[in-house]
mmCIF file of C-alpha atoms in Angstrom:
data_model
loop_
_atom_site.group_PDB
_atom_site.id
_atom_site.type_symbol
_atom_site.label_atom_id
_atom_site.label_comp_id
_atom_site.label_asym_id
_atom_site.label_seq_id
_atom_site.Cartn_x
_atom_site.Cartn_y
_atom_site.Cartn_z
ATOM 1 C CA UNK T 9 119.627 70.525 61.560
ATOM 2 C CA UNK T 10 120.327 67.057 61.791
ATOM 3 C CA UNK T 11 120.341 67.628 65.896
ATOM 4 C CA UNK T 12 124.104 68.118 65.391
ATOM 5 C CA UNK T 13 126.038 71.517 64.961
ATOM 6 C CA UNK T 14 129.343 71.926 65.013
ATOM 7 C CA UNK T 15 130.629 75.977 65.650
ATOM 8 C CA UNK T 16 134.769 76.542 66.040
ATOM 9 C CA UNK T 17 135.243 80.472 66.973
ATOM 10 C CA UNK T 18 138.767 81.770 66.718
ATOM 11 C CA UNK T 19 140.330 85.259 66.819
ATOM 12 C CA UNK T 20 142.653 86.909 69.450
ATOM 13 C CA UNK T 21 142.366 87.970 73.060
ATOM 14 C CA UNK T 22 140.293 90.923 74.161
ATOM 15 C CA UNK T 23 137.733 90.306 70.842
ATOM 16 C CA UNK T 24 134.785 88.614 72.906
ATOM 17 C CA UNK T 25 135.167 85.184 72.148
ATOM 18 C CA UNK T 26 134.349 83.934 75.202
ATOM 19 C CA UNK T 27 131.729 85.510 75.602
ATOM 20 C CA UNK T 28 130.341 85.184 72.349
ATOM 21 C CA UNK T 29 130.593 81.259 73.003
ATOM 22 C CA UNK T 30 128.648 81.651 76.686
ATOM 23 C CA UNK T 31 125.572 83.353 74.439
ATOM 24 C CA UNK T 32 125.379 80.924 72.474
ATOM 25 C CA UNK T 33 125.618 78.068 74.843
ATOM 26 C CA UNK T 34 123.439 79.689 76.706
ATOM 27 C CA UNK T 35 121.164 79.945 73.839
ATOM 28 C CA UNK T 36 121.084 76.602 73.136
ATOM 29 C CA UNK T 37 119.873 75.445 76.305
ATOM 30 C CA UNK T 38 116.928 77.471 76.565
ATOM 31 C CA UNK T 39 115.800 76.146 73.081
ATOM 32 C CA UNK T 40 116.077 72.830 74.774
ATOM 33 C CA UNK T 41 119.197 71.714 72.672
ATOM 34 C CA UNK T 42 122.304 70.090 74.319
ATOM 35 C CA UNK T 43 125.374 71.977 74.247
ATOM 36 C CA UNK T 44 129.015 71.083 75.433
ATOM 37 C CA UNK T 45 131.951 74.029 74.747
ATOM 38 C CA UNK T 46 135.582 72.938 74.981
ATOM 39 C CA UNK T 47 138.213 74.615 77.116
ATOM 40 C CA UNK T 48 139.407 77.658 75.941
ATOM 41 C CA UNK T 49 142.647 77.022 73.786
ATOM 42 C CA UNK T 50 145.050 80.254 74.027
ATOM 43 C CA UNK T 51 146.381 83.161 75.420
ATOM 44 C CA UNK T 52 143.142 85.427 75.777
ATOM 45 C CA UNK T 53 145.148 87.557 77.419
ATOM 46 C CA UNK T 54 147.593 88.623 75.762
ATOM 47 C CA UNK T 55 146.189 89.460 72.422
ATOM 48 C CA UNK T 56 147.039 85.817 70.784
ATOM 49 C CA UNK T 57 144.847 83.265 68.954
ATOM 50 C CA UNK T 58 142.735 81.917 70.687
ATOM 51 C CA UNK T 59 139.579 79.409 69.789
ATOM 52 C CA UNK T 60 136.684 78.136 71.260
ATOM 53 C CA UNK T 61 134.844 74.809 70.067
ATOM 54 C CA UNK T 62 131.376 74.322 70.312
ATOM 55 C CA UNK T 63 128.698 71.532 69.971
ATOM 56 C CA UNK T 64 124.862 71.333 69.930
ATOM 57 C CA UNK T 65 123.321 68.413 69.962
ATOM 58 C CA UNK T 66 124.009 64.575 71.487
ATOM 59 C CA UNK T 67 127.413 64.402 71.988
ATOM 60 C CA UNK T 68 130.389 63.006 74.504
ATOM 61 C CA UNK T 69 133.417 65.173 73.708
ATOM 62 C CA UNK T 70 133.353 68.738 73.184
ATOM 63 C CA UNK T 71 136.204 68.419 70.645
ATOM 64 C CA UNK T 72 135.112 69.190 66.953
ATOM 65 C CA UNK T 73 137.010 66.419 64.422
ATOM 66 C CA UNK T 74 139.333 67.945 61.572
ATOM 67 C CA UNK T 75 136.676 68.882 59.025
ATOM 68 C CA UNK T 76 133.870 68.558 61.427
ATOM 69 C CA UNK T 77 132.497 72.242 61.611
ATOM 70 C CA UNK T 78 129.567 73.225 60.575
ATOM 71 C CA UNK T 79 130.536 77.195 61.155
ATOM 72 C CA UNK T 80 133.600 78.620 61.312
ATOM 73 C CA UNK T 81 132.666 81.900 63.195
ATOM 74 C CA UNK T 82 136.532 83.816 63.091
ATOM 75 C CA UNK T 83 137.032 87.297 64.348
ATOM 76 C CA UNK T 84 140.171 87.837 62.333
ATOM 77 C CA UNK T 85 141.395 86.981 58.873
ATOM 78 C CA UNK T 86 144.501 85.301 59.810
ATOM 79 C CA UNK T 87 142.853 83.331 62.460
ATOM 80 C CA UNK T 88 140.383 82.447 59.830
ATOM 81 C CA UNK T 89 143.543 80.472 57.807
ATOM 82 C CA UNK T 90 144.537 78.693 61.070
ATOM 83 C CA UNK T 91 140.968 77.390 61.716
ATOM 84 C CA UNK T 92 140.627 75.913 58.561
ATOM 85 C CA UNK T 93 142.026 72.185 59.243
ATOM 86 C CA UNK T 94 138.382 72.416 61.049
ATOM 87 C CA UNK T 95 136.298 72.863 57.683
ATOM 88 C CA UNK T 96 134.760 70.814 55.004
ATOM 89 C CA UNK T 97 133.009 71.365 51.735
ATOM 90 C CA UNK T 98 129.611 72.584 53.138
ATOM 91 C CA UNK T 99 130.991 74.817 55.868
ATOM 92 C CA UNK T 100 130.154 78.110 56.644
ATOM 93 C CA UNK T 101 132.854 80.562 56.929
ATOM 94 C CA UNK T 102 131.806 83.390 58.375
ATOM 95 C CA UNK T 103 135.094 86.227 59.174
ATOM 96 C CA UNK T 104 136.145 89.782 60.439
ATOM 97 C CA UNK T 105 137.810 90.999 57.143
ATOM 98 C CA UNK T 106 139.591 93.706 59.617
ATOM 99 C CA UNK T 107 143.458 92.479 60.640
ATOM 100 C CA UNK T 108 145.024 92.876 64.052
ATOM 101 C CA UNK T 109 148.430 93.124 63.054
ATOM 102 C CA UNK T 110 150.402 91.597 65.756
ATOM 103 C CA UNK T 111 153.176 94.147 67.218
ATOM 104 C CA UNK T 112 155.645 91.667 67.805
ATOM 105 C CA UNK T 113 155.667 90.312 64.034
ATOM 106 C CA UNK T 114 158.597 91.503 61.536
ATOM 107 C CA UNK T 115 156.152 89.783 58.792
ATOM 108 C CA UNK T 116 154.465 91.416 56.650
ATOM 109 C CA UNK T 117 150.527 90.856 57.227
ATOM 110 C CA UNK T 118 149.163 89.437 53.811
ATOM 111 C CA UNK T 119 146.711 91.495 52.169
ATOM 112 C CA UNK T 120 142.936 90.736 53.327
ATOM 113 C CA UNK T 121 141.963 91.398 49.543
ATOM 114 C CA UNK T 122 144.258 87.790 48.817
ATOM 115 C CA UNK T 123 143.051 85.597 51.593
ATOM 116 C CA UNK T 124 139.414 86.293 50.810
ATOM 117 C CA UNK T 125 140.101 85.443 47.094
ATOM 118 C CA UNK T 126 141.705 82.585 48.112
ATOM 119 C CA UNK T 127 138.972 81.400 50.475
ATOM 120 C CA UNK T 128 136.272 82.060 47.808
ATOM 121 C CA UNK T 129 138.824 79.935 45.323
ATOM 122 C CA UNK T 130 138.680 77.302 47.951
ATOM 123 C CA UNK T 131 135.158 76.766 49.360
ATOM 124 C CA UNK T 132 132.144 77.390 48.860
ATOM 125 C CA UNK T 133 130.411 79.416 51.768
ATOM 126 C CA UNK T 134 132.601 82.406 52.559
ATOM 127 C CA UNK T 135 131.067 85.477 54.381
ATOM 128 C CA UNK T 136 133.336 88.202 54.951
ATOM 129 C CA UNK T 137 132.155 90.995 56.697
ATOM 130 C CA UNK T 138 133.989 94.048 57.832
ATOM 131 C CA UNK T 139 132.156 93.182 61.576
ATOM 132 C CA UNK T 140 134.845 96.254 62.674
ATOM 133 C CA UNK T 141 132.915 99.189 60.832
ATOM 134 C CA UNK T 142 129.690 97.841 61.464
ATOM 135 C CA UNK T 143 130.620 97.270 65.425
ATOM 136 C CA UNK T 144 131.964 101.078 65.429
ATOM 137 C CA UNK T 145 129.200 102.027 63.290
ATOM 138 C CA UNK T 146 126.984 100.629 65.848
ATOM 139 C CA UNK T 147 128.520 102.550 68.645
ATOM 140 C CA UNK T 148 131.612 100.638 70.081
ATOM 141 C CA UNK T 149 134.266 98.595 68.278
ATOM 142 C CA UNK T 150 133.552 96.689 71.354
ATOM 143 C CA UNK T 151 130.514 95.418 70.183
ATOM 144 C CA UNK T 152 132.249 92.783 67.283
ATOM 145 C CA UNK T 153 131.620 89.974 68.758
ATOM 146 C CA UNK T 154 127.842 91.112 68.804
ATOM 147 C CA UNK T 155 127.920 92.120 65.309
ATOM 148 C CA UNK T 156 129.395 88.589 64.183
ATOM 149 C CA UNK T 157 126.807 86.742 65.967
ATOM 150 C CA UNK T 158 123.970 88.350 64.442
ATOM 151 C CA UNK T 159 125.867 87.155 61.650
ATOM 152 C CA UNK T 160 125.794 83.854 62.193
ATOM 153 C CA UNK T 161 121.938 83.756 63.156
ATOM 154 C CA UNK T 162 121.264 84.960 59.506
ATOM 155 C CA UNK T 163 122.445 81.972 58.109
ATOM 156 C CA UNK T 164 119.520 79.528 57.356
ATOM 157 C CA UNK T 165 120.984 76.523 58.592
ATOM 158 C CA UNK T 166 122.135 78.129 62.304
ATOM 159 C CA UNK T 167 120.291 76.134 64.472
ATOM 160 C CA UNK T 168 119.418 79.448 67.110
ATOM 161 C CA UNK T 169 116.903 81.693 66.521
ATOM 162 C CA UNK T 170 117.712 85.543 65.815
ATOM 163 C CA UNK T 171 115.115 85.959 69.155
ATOM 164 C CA UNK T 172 117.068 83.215 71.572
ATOM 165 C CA UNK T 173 120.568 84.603 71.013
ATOM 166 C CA UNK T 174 119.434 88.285 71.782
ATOM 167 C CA UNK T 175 117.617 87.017 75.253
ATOM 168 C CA UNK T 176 120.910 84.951 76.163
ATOM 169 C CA UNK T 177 122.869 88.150 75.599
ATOM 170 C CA UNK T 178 120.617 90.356 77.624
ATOM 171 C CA UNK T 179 121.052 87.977 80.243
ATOM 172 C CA UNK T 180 124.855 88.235 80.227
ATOM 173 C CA UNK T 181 125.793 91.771 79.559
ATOM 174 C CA UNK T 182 124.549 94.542 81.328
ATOM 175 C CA UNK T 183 121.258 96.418 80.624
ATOM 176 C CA UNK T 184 123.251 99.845 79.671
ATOM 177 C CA UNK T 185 124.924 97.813 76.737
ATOM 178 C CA UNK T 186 121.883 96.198 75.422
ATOM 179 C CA UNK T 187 120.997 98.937 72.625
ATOM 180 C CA UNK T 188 124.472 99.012 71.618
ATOM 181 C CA UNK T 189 124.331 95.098 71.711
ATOM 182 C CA UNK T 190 120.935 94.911 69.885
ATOM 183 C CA UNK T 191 121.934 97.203 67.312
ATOM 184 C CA UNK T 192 125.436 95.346 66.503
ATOM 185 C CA UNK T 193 123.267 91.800 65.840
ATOM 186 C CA UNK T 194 120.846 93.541 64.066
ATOM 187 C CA UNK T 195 123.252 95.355 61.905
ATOM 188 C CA UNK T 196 125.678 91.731 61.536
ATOM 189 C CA UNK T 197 122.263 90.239 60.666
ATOM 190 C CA UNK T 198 121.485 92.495 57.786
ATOM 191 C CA UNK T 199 124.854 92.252 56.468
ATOM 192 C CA UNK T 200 124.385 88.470 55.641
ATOM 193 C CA UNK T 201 120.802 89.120 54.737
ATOM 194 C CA UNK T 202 122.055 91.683 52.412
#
């Protein structure tokens, strides 16, 4: 790390976004790194995109430039597509491969099979992971945004340790979720690891 990442997390309300952003703010800090997060940008609650911009390192503005990411951290292959004016050549796409089809929408939802072809056509780090199985498989489809961070800590160039993102989330969730939590990292962490 160059003492700059740049992390945009999108997916829809009710996935853990927010949260997943406070850990690893949080995280951050107590490796001694500077952090700013931007606003929240959507309608967490009602089930629409929203996104979440992060930034560790020296910096003024907690907006991340078009093409400025580092990690693209997306909970939802659709909102994977509309975070990618925020991507360049070397970043990481890491992505839920499981759709939330929205209710409201007389479109058909294209087939996750395509976009991932397409993404693999078009860049050159693209992670999907079904983070949906593994969070049920874990113990609660609640526990996505867990299994998408361990994720994220696999990847070499993360600037967080595996260790400093499970003590921020022990210090935001409560103690009866921390085996679920522990085991959805470790299981998003093993996915990447292969």
């Amino acid at each position: 790390m160059d003492n700059h990442y740049n992390i945009y997390i999108c997916g829809v309300g009710g996935q853990g976004i927010i949260k997943t952003s406070v850990i690893i703010g949080e995280a951050a800090m107590n490796q001694g790194l500077n952090v700013v997060m931007s606003e929240i940008h959507g309608m967490s609650q009602r089930g629409g995109s929203v996104s979440t911009e992060l930034k560790i390192g020296d910096y003024n503005s907690s907006i991340i430039p078009e093409h400025g990411a580092d990690m693209l951290l997306s909970f939802e292959p659709i909102e994977t597509i509309r975070g990618l004016n925020k991507v360049n050549d070397d970043t990481k796409i890491v992505f839920n491969t499981h759709p939330i089809v929205p209710a409201s929408s007389d479109k058909p939802y294209p087939g996750v099979a395509n976009i991932t072809e397409v993404l693999k056509e078009n860049f050159k780090h693209v992670l999907p992971i079904d983070g949906t199985k593994l969070a049920i498989d874990a113990g609660n489809v609640l526990a996505l945004n867990m299994v998408l961070l361990g994720a994220v800590t696999a990847d070499d160039k993360f600037p967080l340790s595996k260790e400093s993102v499970i003590a921020a989330m022990k210090n935001n969730l409560k103690p009866k979720f921390h085996e679920l939590n522990l085991k959805a990292i470790e299981s998003g962490y093993n996915w990447i690891k292969g």
